[in-house]
Tab-separated table of C-alpha atoms in Angstrom:
chain	number	residue	atom	x	y	z
A	1	UNK	CA	-23.800	28.716	55.154
A	2	UNK	CA	-26.455	26.757	53.252
A	3	UNK	CA	-24.209	26.458	50.203
A	4	UNK	CA	-21.213	25.505	52.307
A	5	UNK	CA	-23.192	22.794	54.071
A	6	UNK	CA	-24.442	21.427	50.780
A	7	UNK	CA	-20.919	21.289	49.415
A	8	UNK	CA	-19.766	19.253	52.402
A	9	UNK	CA	-22.508	16.698	51.792
A	10	UNK	CA	-21.620	16.089	48.183
A	11	UNK	CA	-20.278	12.732	47.124
A	12	UNK	CA	-19.545	11.385	43.656
A	13	UNK	CA	-20.925	8.916	41.110
A	14	UNK	CA	-18.227	6.545	41.764
A	15	UNK	CA	-16.677	9.898	41.921
A	16	UNK	CA	-19.222	11.889	40.056
A	17	UNK	CA	-20.959	14.098	42.553
A	18	UNK	CA	-20.082	17.090	44.586
A	19	UNK	CA	-20.562	19.543	41.756
A	20	UNK	CA	-22.910	19.816	38.867
A	21	UNK	CA	-22.519	21.407	35.534
A	22	UNK	CA	-26.190	22.031	35.015
A	23	UNK	CA	-27.544	21.628	31.562
A	24	UNK	CA	-29.986	24.492	31.699
A	25	UNK	CA	-31.676	26.710	29.170
A	26	UNK	CA	-33.542	28.501	31.954
A	27	UNK	CA	-33.666	28.746	35.717
A	28	UNK	CA	-35.826	25.622	35.968
A	29	UNK	CA	-33.030	23.391	34.671
A	30	UNK	CA	-34.612	22.478	31.352
A	31	UNK	CA	-31.976	20.394	29.590
A	32	UNK	CA	-30.414	21.390	26.332
A	33	UNK	CA	-30.627	18.868	23.520
A	34	UNK	CA	-28.173	16.013	23.031
A	35	UNK	CA	-26.283	15.818	19.761
A	36	UNK	CA	-25.128	12.903	17.664
A	37	UNK	CA	-21.759	11.386	18.488
A	38	UNK	CA	-20.045	12.513	15.300
A	39	UNK	CA	-21.337	16.055	15.786
A	40	UNK	CA	-20.214	15.997	19.419
A	41	UNK	CA	-16.616	15.628	18.270
A	42	UNK	CA	-16.912	18.982	16.530
A	43	UNK	CA	-17.681	20.580	19.909
A	44	UNK	CA	-14.430	19.280	21.415
A	45	UNK	CA	-11.171	21.171	21.730
A	46	UNK	CA	-8.084	18.989	22.008
A	47	UNK	CA	-4.390	19.795	22.348
A	48	UNK	CA	-2.528	20.477	19.084
A	49	UNK	CA	-1.262	17.391	17.314
A	50	UNK	CA	-4.079	15.115	18.441
A	51	UNK	CA	-7.424	14.033	17.040
A	52	UNK	CA	-10.550	12.558	18.606
A	53	UNK	CA	-12.138	9.606	16.798
A	54	UNK	CA	-15.388	7.824	17.565
A	55	UNK	CA	-14.844	4.202	18.587
A	56	UNK	CA	-18.381	3.284	19.694
A	57	UNK	CA	-21.712	4.913	20.481
A	58	UNK	CA	-25.351	4.181	21.163
A	59	UNK	CA	-27.109	1.852	20.576
A	60	UNK	CA	-24.075	-0.426	20.892
A	61	UNK	CA	-23.101	1.196	24.196
A	62	UNK	CA	-25.265	2.974	26.781
A	63	UNK	CA	-24.221	4.613	30.079
A	64	UNK	CA	-20.607	3.341	29.962
A	65	UNK	CA	-18.453	3.859	33.060
A	66	UNK	CA	-15.475	1.558	32.403
A	67	UNK	CA	-13.831	-0.374	29.583
A	68	UNK	CA	-11.106	-2.977	29.210
A	69	UNK	CA	-9.578	-4.780	26.234
A	70	UNK	CA	-8.892	-8.502	26.011
A	71	UNK	CA	-6.057	-10.299	24.225
A	72	UNK	CA	-8.088	-10.432	20.995
A	73	UNK	CA	-8.642	-6.666	20.960
A	74	UNK	CA	-12.309	-6.883	21.951
A	75	UNK	CA	-13.610	-4.004	24.043
A	76	UNK	CA	-15.419	-4.957	27.238
A	77	UNK	CA	-17.788	-2.264	28.477
A	78	UNK	CA	-19.425	-1.769	31.864
A	79	UNK	CA	-22.790	-0.023	31.534
A	80	UNK	CA	-24.090	1.452	34.787
A	81	UNK	CA	-27.691	1.839	33.691
A	82	UNK	CA	-28.835	1.878	37.338
A	83	UNK	CA	-27.519	5.401	37.886
A	84	UNK	CA	-28.533	7.425	39.794
A	85	UNK	CA	-31.215	5.767	41.937
A	86	UNK	CA	-31.198	2.142	40.903
A	87	UNK	CA	-34.074	0.143	39.417
A	88	UNK	CA	-37.629	0.968	40.360
A	89	UNK	CA	-39.126	-1.844	42.470
A	90	UNK	CA	-39.882	-4.523	41.604
A	91	UNK	CA	-37.741	-4.164	38.507
A	92	UNK	CA	-34.499	-6.123	38.053
A	93	UNK	CA	-31.020	-4.565	38.278
A	94	UNK	CA	-30.122	-2.652	35.131
A	95	UNK	CA	-26.331	-2.687	34.730
A	96	UNK	CA	-24.765	-4.692	31.913
A	97	UNK	CA	-21.424	-5.884	30.636
A	98	UNK	CA	-21.003	-5.990	26.874
A	99	UNK	CA	-18.371	-7.245	24.464
A	100	UNK	CA	-17.810	-4.887	21.523
A	101	UNK	CA	-16.000	-6.013	18.380
A	102	UNK	CA	-14.548	-4.183	15.389
A	103	UNK	CA	-15.070	-6.887	12.811
A	104	UNK	CA	-14.030	-4.926	9.722
A	105	UNK	CA	-10.956	-3.248	11.196
A	106	UNK	CA	-12.097	0.320	10.520
A	107	UNK	CA	-11.706	1.443	14.125
A	108	UNK	CA	-15.437	1.452	14.926
A	109	UNK	CA	-16.726	-1.230	17.273
A	110	UNK	CA	-19.965	-1.908	15.461
A	111	UNK	CA	-20.954	-5.261	16.993
A	112	UNK	CA	-22.112	-5.598	20.599
A	113	UNK	CA	-22.925	-8.755	22.550
A	114	UNK	CA	-24.463	-8.681	26.022
A	115	UNK	CA	-22.076	-10.713	28.152
A	116	UNK	CA	-24.057	-10.305	31.382
A	117	UNK	CA	-27.121	-8.301	32.381
A	118	UNK	CA	-29.352	-7.676	35.395
A	119	UNK	CA	-26.299	-6.581	37.369
A	120	UNK	CA	-26.602	-4.075	40.220
A	121	UNK	CA	-24.420	-0.952	40.080
A	122	UNK	CA	-21.579	-2.536	38.122
A	123	UNK	CA	-18.470	-0.336	38.354
A	124	UNK	CA	-15.563	-2.138	36.696
A	125	UNK	CA	-14.104	-5.294	35.197
A	126	UNK	CA	-10.831	-7.061	34.479
A	127	UNK	CA	-10.542	-9.792	31.815
A	128	UNK	CA	-9.340	-13.004	33.437
A	129	UNK	CA	-9.026	-16.488	31.934
A	130	UNK	CA	-12.372	-17.416	30.338
A	131	UNK	CA	-14.305	-14.403	31.599
A	132	UNK	CA	-14.043	-11.229	33.633
A	133	UNK	CA	-13.669	-10.284	37.264
A	134	UNK	CA	-16.264	-7.585	37.999
A	135	UNK	CA	-17.125	-5.271	40.884
A	136	UNK	CA	-20.855	-4.941	41.567
A	137	UNK	CA	-23.438	-4.978	44.355
A	138	UNK	CA	-20.841	-4.957	47.140
A	139	UNK	CA	-19.124	-7.999	45.658
A	140	UNK	CA	-16.244	-9.154	43.513
A	141	UNK	CA	-17.541	-11.782	41.117
A	142	UNK	CA	-16.013	-13.937	38.404
A	143	UNK	CA	-18.291	-14.139	35.375
A	144	UNK	CA	-17.251	-17.017	33.143
A	145	UNK	CA	-17.882	-17.842	29.494
A	146	UNK	CA	-17.152	-21.547	29.286
A	147	UNK	CA	-18.209	-22.073	25.655
A	148	UNK	CA	-16.643	-19.013	24.003
A	149	UNK	CA	-19.835	-17.316	22.788
A	150	UNK	CA	-19.195	-14.049	24.675
A	151	UNK	CA	-22.126	-14.723	26.998
A	152	UNK	CA	-21.527	-15.480	30.664
A	153	UNK	CA	-22.844	-18.871	31.705
A	154	UNK	CA	-21.318	-19.205	35.177
A	155	UNK	CA	-21.086	-16.778	38.077
A	156	UNK	CA	-18.799	-17.205	41.060
A	157	UNK	CA	-18.873	-14.781	43.991
A	158	UNK	CA	-15.320	-14.445	45.297
A	159	UNK	CA	-15.638	-11.652	47.872
A	160	UNK	CA	-18.468	-9.751	49.501
A	161	UNK	CA	-18.822	-7.100	52.163
A	162	UNK	CA	-17.850	-3.958	50.263
A	163	UNK	CA	-19.936	-0.969	51.346
A	164	UNK	CA	-23.274	-0.525	49.561
A	165	UNK	CA	-24.875	2.277	51.558
A	166	UNK	CA	-24.211	4.839	48.827
A	167	UNK	CA	-25.068	4.048	45.188
A	168	UNK	CA	-22.081	6.042	43.963
A	169	UNK	CA	-19.239	5.293	46.362
A	170	UNK	CA	-18.567	1.639	45.672
A	171	UNK	CA	-15.567	-0.594	45.045
A	172	UNK	CA	-14.320	-0.245	41.480
A	173	UNK	CA	-11.524	-0.623	38.933
A	174	UNK	CA	-10.379	-4.244	39.391
A	175	UNK	CA	-6.901	-4.168	37.863
A	176	UNK	CA	-4.353	-6.938	37.296
A	177	UNK	CA	-0.914	-5.603	38.236
A	178	UNK	CA	2.705	-6.601	37.605
A	179	UNK	CA	2.757	-8.691	40.788
A	180	UNK	CA	-0.119	-10.832	39.443
A	181	UNK	CA	-2.472	-9.502	42.111
A	182	UNK	CA	-5.757	-7.806	41.384
A	183	UNK	CA	-6.179	-4.371	42.924
A	184	UNK	CA	-9.500	-2.684	43.653
A	185	UNK	CA	-10.236	0.921	44.591
A	186	UNK	CA	-12.188	1.257	47.818
A	187	UNK	CA	-14.833	3.740	46.669
A	188	UNK	CA	-14.364	5.661	49.968
A	189	UNK	CA	-17.020	3.839	51.976
A	190	UNK	CA	-14.932	0.842	53.043
A	191	UNK	CA	-16.504	-2.350	54.301
A	192	UNK	CA	-15.516	-5.626	55.927
A	193	UNK	CA	-14.665	-8.007	53.136
A	194	UNK	CA	-15.015	-11.757	53.481
A	195	UNK	CA	-13.774	-14.480	51.168
A	196	UNK	CA	-16.679	-16.589	49.959
A	197	UNK	CA	-14.412	-19.420	48.843
A	198	UNK	CA	-12.385	-19.342	52.083
A	199	UNK	CA	-14.970	-18.760	54.830
A	200	UNK	CA	-12.414	-19.651	57.506
A	201	UNK	CA	-10.510	-16.452	56.690
A	202	UNK	CA	-11.326	-13.556	59.062
A	203	UNK	CA	-13.050	-10.497	57.553
A	204	UNK	CA	-10.725	-7.832	56.196
A	205	UNK	CA	-11.569	-4.225	57.073
A	206	UNK	CA	-10.848	-1.832	54.224
A	207	UNK	CA	-11.780	1.345	56.064
A	208	UNK	CA	-9.369	3.936	54.676
A	209	UNK	CA	-7.710	1.248	52.573
A	210	UNK	CA	-7.807	-0.201	49.097
A	211	UNK	CA	-8.047	-3.932	48.420
A	212	UNK	CA	-6.071	-6.568	46.587
A	213	UNK	CA	-6.163	-10.326	46.236
A	214	UNK	CA	-4.355	-13.227	44.646
A	215	UNK	CA	-6.704	-14.428	41.860
A	216	UNK	CA	-5.311	-17.964	42.072
A	217	UNK	CA	-5.543	-18.521	45.818
A	218	UNK	CA	-8.206	-15.847	46.479
A	219	UNK	CA	-6.433	-14.461	49.519
A	220	UNK	CA	-7.728	-10.969	50.463
A	221	UNK	CA	-5.613	-8.095	51.755
A	222	UNK	CA	-6.213	-4.478	52.801
A	223	UNK	CA	-3.596	-2.162	51.316
A	224	UNK	CA	-2.668	1.519	51.328
A	225	UNK	CA	-5.348	3.778	49.876
A	226	UNK	CA	-8.087	4.739	49.550
A	227	UNK	CA	-9.184	5.650	46.048
A	228	UNK	CA	-12.633	6.828	45.040
A	229	UNK	CA	-13.229	6.097	41.348
A	230	UNK	CA	-9.926	5.530	39.630
A	231	UNK	CA	-6.880	3.265	39.933
A	232	UNK	CA	-3.855	3.107	37.655
A	233	UNK	CA	-0.251	1.910	37.477
A	234	UNK	CA	2.795	3.173	35.616
A	235	UNK	CA	5.333	0.970	33.827
A	236	UNK	CA	7.294	0.454	37.051
A	237	UNK	CA	4.363	-0.667	39.160
A	238	UNK	CA	3.779	2.606	41.001
A	239	UNK	CA	0.120	2.834	41.982
A	240	UNK	CA	-2.003	5.960	41.732
A	241	UNK	CA	-5.630	6.789	42.464
A	242	UNK	CA	-7.920	9.819	42.566
A	243	UNK	CA	-10.845	11.218	44.511
A	244	UNK	CA	-13.254	14.007	43.718
A	245	UNK	CA	-10.989	16.858	44.878
A	246	UNK	CA	-7.678	15.037	44.370
A	247	UNK	CA	-6.937	14.410	40.690
A	248	UNK	CA	-3.862	12.223	41.239
A	249	UNK	CA	-2.515	10.624	44.413
A	250	UNK	CA	0.388	8.179	44.636
A	251	UNK	CA	0.868	5.290	47.018
A	252	UNK	CA	4.402	6.099	48.167
A	253	UNK	CA	4.682	3.304	50.719
A	254	UNK	CA	2.583	0.167	50.998
A	255	UNK	CA	1.220	-0.659	54.435
A	256	UNK	CA	2.775	-4.111	54.378
A	257	UNK	CA	6.245	-2.550	54.346
A	258	UNK	CA	5.400	-0.071	57.075
A	259	UNK	CA	4.093	-2.892	59.260
A	260	UNK	CA	7.597	-4.366	59.426
A	261	UNK	CA	8.656	-1.483	61.659
A	262	UNK	CA	5.968	-0.529	64.124
A	263	UNK	CA	8.161	2.252	65.520
A	264	UNK	CA	8.376	4.167	62.244
A	265	UNK	CA	6.854	7.638	62.660
A	266	UNK	CA	5.145	7.879	59.282
A	267	UNK	CA	1.866	9.767	59.268
A	268	UNK	CA	0.629	8.802	55.803
A	269	UNK	CA	1.611	6.456	53.023
A	270	UNK	CA	0.063	8.476	50.191
A	271	UNK	CA	0.881	11.817	48.593
A	272	UNK	CA	-0.876	14.107	46.152
A	273	UNK	CA	1.088	14.252	42.923
A	274	UNK	CA	-1.145	16.858	41.295
A	275	UNK	CA	-2.353	20.028	43.001
A	276	UNK	CA	-5.544	19.183	44.893
A	277	UNK	CA	-8.518	20.751	46.599
A	278	UNK	CA	-9.054	24.504	46.550
A	279	UNK	CA	-5.649	25.038	44.925
A	280	UNK	CA	-6.496	22.850	41.926
A	281	UNK	CA	-7.439	24.518	38.662
A	282	UNK	CA	-9.463	23.347	35.682
A	283	UNK	CA	-10.539	25.321	32.633
A	284	UNK	CA	-13.898	24.222	31.213
A	285	UNK	CA	-15.169	25.812	28.019
A	286	UNK	CA	-18.835	24.996	28.629
A	287	UNK	CA	-21.377	26.732	30.837
A	288	UNK	CA	-20.714	26.134	34.507
A	289	UNK	CA	-22.916	25.912	37.560
A	290	UNK	CA	-21.802	24.226	40.775
A	291	UNK	CA	-23.496	23.382	44.046
A	292	UNK	CA	-20.858	25.537	45.711
A	293	UNK	CA	-19.548	28.621	43.997
A	294	UNK	CA	-16.504	28.268	46.224
A	295	UNK	CA	-15.453	25.392	43.966
A	296	UNK	CA	-15.847	26.994	40.548
A	297	UNK	CA	-12.790	26.331	38.409
A	298	UNK	CA	-11.540	23.554	40.700
A	299	UNK	CA	-11.620	19.779	40.560
A	300	UNK	CA	-14.861	18.609	42.130
A	301	UNK	CA	-15.452	15.322	40.306
A	302	UNK	CA	-11.993	13.974	39.488
A	303	UNK	CA	-12.271	10.387	38.287
A	304	UNK	CA	-10.779	7.755	36.013
A	305	UNK	CA	-7.134	8.718	36.641
A	306	UNK	CA	-4.957	6.915	34.089
A	307	UNK	CA	-1.244	6.837	33.294
A	308	UNK	CA	-0.766	6.678	29.531
A	309	UNK	CA	1.469	3.683	28.736
A	310	UNK	CA	0.992	3.223	25.000
A	311	UNK	CA	3.410	3.625	22.093
A	312	UNK	CA	1.278	5.488	19.548
A	313	UNK	CA	1.468	8.812	21.405
A	314	UNK	CA	5.105	8.970	22.543
A	315	UNK	CA	4.898	12.576	23.731
A	316	UNK	CA	2.225	11.503	26.236
A	317	UNK	CA	3.956	8.422	27.612
A	318	UNK	CA	4.053	8.451	31.390
A	319	UNK	CA	1.690	11.422	31.598
A	320	UNK	CA	-1.353	11.285	33.867
A	321	UNK	CA	-4.888	12.015	32.693
A	322	UNK	CA	-7.915	12.647	34.898
A	323	UNK	CA	-11.544	13.251	33.938
A	324	UNK	CA	-13.840	15.863	35.414
A	325	UNK	CA	-17.305	15.129	34.003
A	326	UNK	CA	-18.888	18.158	35.648
A	327	UNK	CA	-16.386	20.276	33.750
A	328	UNK	CA	-16.834	18.320	30.502
A	329	UNK	CA	-13.074	17.850	30.252
A	330	UNK	CA	-10.000	15.621	30.512
A	331	UNK	CA	-6.981	17.069	32.316
A	332	UNK	CA	-3.330	16.201	31.583
A	333	UNK	CA	-0.418	16.279	34.038
A	334	UNK	CA	3.256	15.827	33.118
A	335	UNK	CA	4.973	13.806	35.847
A	336	UNK	CA	8.600	14.129	36.906
A	337	UNK	CA	10.483	12.281	39.618
A	338	UNK	CA	10.668	14.009	42.983
A	339	UNK	CA	12.504	11.856	45.485
A	340	UNK	CA	10.487	8.732	46.219
A	341	UNK	CA	7.419	10.235	44.618
A	342	UNK	CA	6.443	12.329	41.613
A	343	UNK	CA	5.536	15.933	40.964
A	344	UNK	CA	2.814	16.769	38.479
A	345	UNK	CA	2.481	19.885	36.384
A	346	UNK	CA	-0.347	20.751	33.994
A	347	UNK	CA	0.788	20.247	30.432
A	348	UNK	CA	-0.625	23.636	29.438
A	349	UNK	CA	-1.578	26.578	31.600
A	350	UNK	CA	-5.102	27.865	31.280
A	351	UNK	CA	-6.299	25.252	28.797
A	352	UNK	CA	-7.198	21.576	29.107
A	353	UNK	CA	-5.960	18.613	27.090
A	354	UNK	CA	-9.540	17.861	26.023
A	355	UNK	CA	-12.659	19.930	26.690
A	356	UNK	CA	-16.056	20.327	25.088
A	357	UNK	CA	-18.729	22.983	24.800
A	358	UNK	CA	-21.285	20.145	24.741
A	359	UNK	CA	-22.683	20.072	28.273
A	360	UNK	CA	-23.753	16.445	27.885
A	361	UNK	CA	-20.143	15.309	27.414
A	362	UNK	CA	-19.424	13.362	30.610
A	363	UNK	CA	-15.966	11.749	30.527
A	364	UNK	CA	-15.889	9.396	33.516
A	365	UNK	CA	-13.025	7.056	32.680
A	366	UNK	CA	-10.002	6.459	30.462
A	367	UNK	CA	-8.169	3.393	29.178
A	368	UNK	CA	-4.993	2.482	27.328
A	369	UNK	CA	-5.919	0.699	24.110
A	370	UNK	CA	-4.053	-2.188	22.459
A	371	UNK	CA	-3.611	0.083	19.422
A	372	UNK	CA	-1.671	2.588	21.510
A	373	UNK	CA	-4.520	5.104	21.599
A	374	UNK	CA	-5.967	6.683	24.725
A	375	UNK	CA	-9.685	5.884	25.057
A	376	UNK	CA	-12.243	8.179	26.693
A	377	UNK	CA	-15.412	6.772	28.284
A	378	UNK	CA	-18.293	9.246	27.921
A	379	UNK	CA	-21.422	8.457	29.945
A	380	UNK	CA	-23.200	11.254	28.024
A	381	UNK	CA	-25.871	12.453	30.436
A	382	UNK	CA	-27.643	15.774	30.868
A	383	UNK	CA	-27.196	15.521	34.636
A	384	UNK	CA	-24.334	13.674	36.272
A	385	UNK	CA	-24.702	14.666	39.928
A	386	UNK	CA	-26.788	12.479	42.184
A	387	UNK	CA	-30.157	14.161	42.940
A	388	UNK	CA	-29.796	13.527	46.660
A	389	UNK	CA	-27.183	16.262	47.002
A	390	UNK	CA	-28.311	19.079	44.752
A	391	UNK	CA	-30.096	22.296	45.784
A	392	UNK	CA	-33.873	22.386	45.688
A	393	UNK	CA	-33.905	24.542	42.564
A	394	UNK	CA	-32.068	21.798	40.689
A	395	UNK	CA	-34.425	19.109	41.898
A	396	UNK	CA	-37.100	20.746	39.759
A	397	UNK	CA	-35.352	19.685	36.573
A	398	UNK	CA	-37.650	17.467	34.483
A	399	UNK	CA	-35.686	14.243	34.579
A	400	UNK	CA	-32.326	13.384	36.093
A	401	UNK	CA	-32.070	10.412	33.721
A	402	UNK	CA	-31.989	12.382	30.468
A	403	UNK	CA	-29.465	10.634	28.249
A	404	UNK	CA	-29.908	7.168	29.748
A	405	UNK	CA	-30.205	5.775	26.225
A	406	UNK	CA	-26.846	7.165	25.125
A	407	UNK	CA	-23.119	6.636	25.577
A	408	UNK	CA	-19.904	7.093	23.632
A	409	UNK	CA	-16.360	5.764	23.573
A	410	UNK	CA	-13.734	7.946	21.898
A	411	UNK	CA	-10.116	7.310	21.022
A	412	UNK	CA	-7.389	9.938	21.027
A	413	UNK	CA	-4.751	9.527	18.330
A	414	UNK	CA	-2.185	11.644	16.563
A	415	UNK	CA	-3.337	13.764	13.656
A	416	UNK	CA	-3.836	11.793	10.432
A	417	UNK	CA	-3.697	8.468	12.303
A	418	UNK	CA	-5.642	5.477	11.059
A	419	UNK	CA	-7.002	2.586	13.069
A	420	UNK	CA	-4.360	0.006	13.970
A	421	UNK	CA	-5.275	-3.687	13.991
């Protein structure tokens, strides 16, 4: 009963709790040693026909949880350095946003500029006009660079009121969609969101909902949801999200359409596309230890769900990819139409698209690159689960922040591929 109760209490970092792949050389949880980024690639096993390349690593990037690319091909990185417990008082917030550049065109982003720092629990960004829209500290903010030096010089708070009671379950993944609205995943804790620029607007409750807004008029709206840490669209504008036990869920019907007919007997507007919960299966190749042995071999930290939409990997186009950092792996689902929704099927039975024997490999997010590659965001930590929800024997580990000076970004390409400008 103790283990079952603990499993019910588990949350996620953004989506990263609920299970822990302990990095242990002994029963006390002494961490194994980290390895260099280039050596870490040698510990990875990827599907035939594909290769993993290093795009960026420490010291240029540390504790990355999300990336985006701008129109110039620069990589914008969110570093959640606050994880897991935030800054120690009276220290300042620790999260950062950086701009990484590949100035010599070799595929490695060797130059990093701090765009904004002293941010609290930053979770995502979306390039917009002369800056980025970012989710942090229970807010949606617009960080502007008015002189083009890749350093933010103006900050505008657009919305506030997103839940902050849990350091992991926060609004995330601001994403500009085909309808020119920005969509944001709830984080599972909801909130009552108010428009700072339009104080006359009533608060919008996002309990059980996701959030979107018009970035020109800044009009807020609660929409069907709610995602935990992950939000993605396909080429036709279908929206998907994930949560720790649900690797891919589709919004089949938006609430605004359902509201037109109050008599419609529709119980839910979302549907799992991939097998979820206890029926889900993952196949890690590293040592495993979970806070509930009932969940071994299942998704317990699904995050960063992404539909591949590039042109460099045509056999992957339209496929869905989801990270499980506690399993040190990236899972692939092949999607086919099934009525108004989709049906997902693992691309290979009994083996993952990408997995590593390196227990520090913590893929937490994915991104489509302008070069057509699929990018993997690796937070690279010894421990990824929040210490609040682990058994007492794990709380004796020497330091839950091991690896807080590291981070990697990888790109997945076809064999023998070179960097594309």
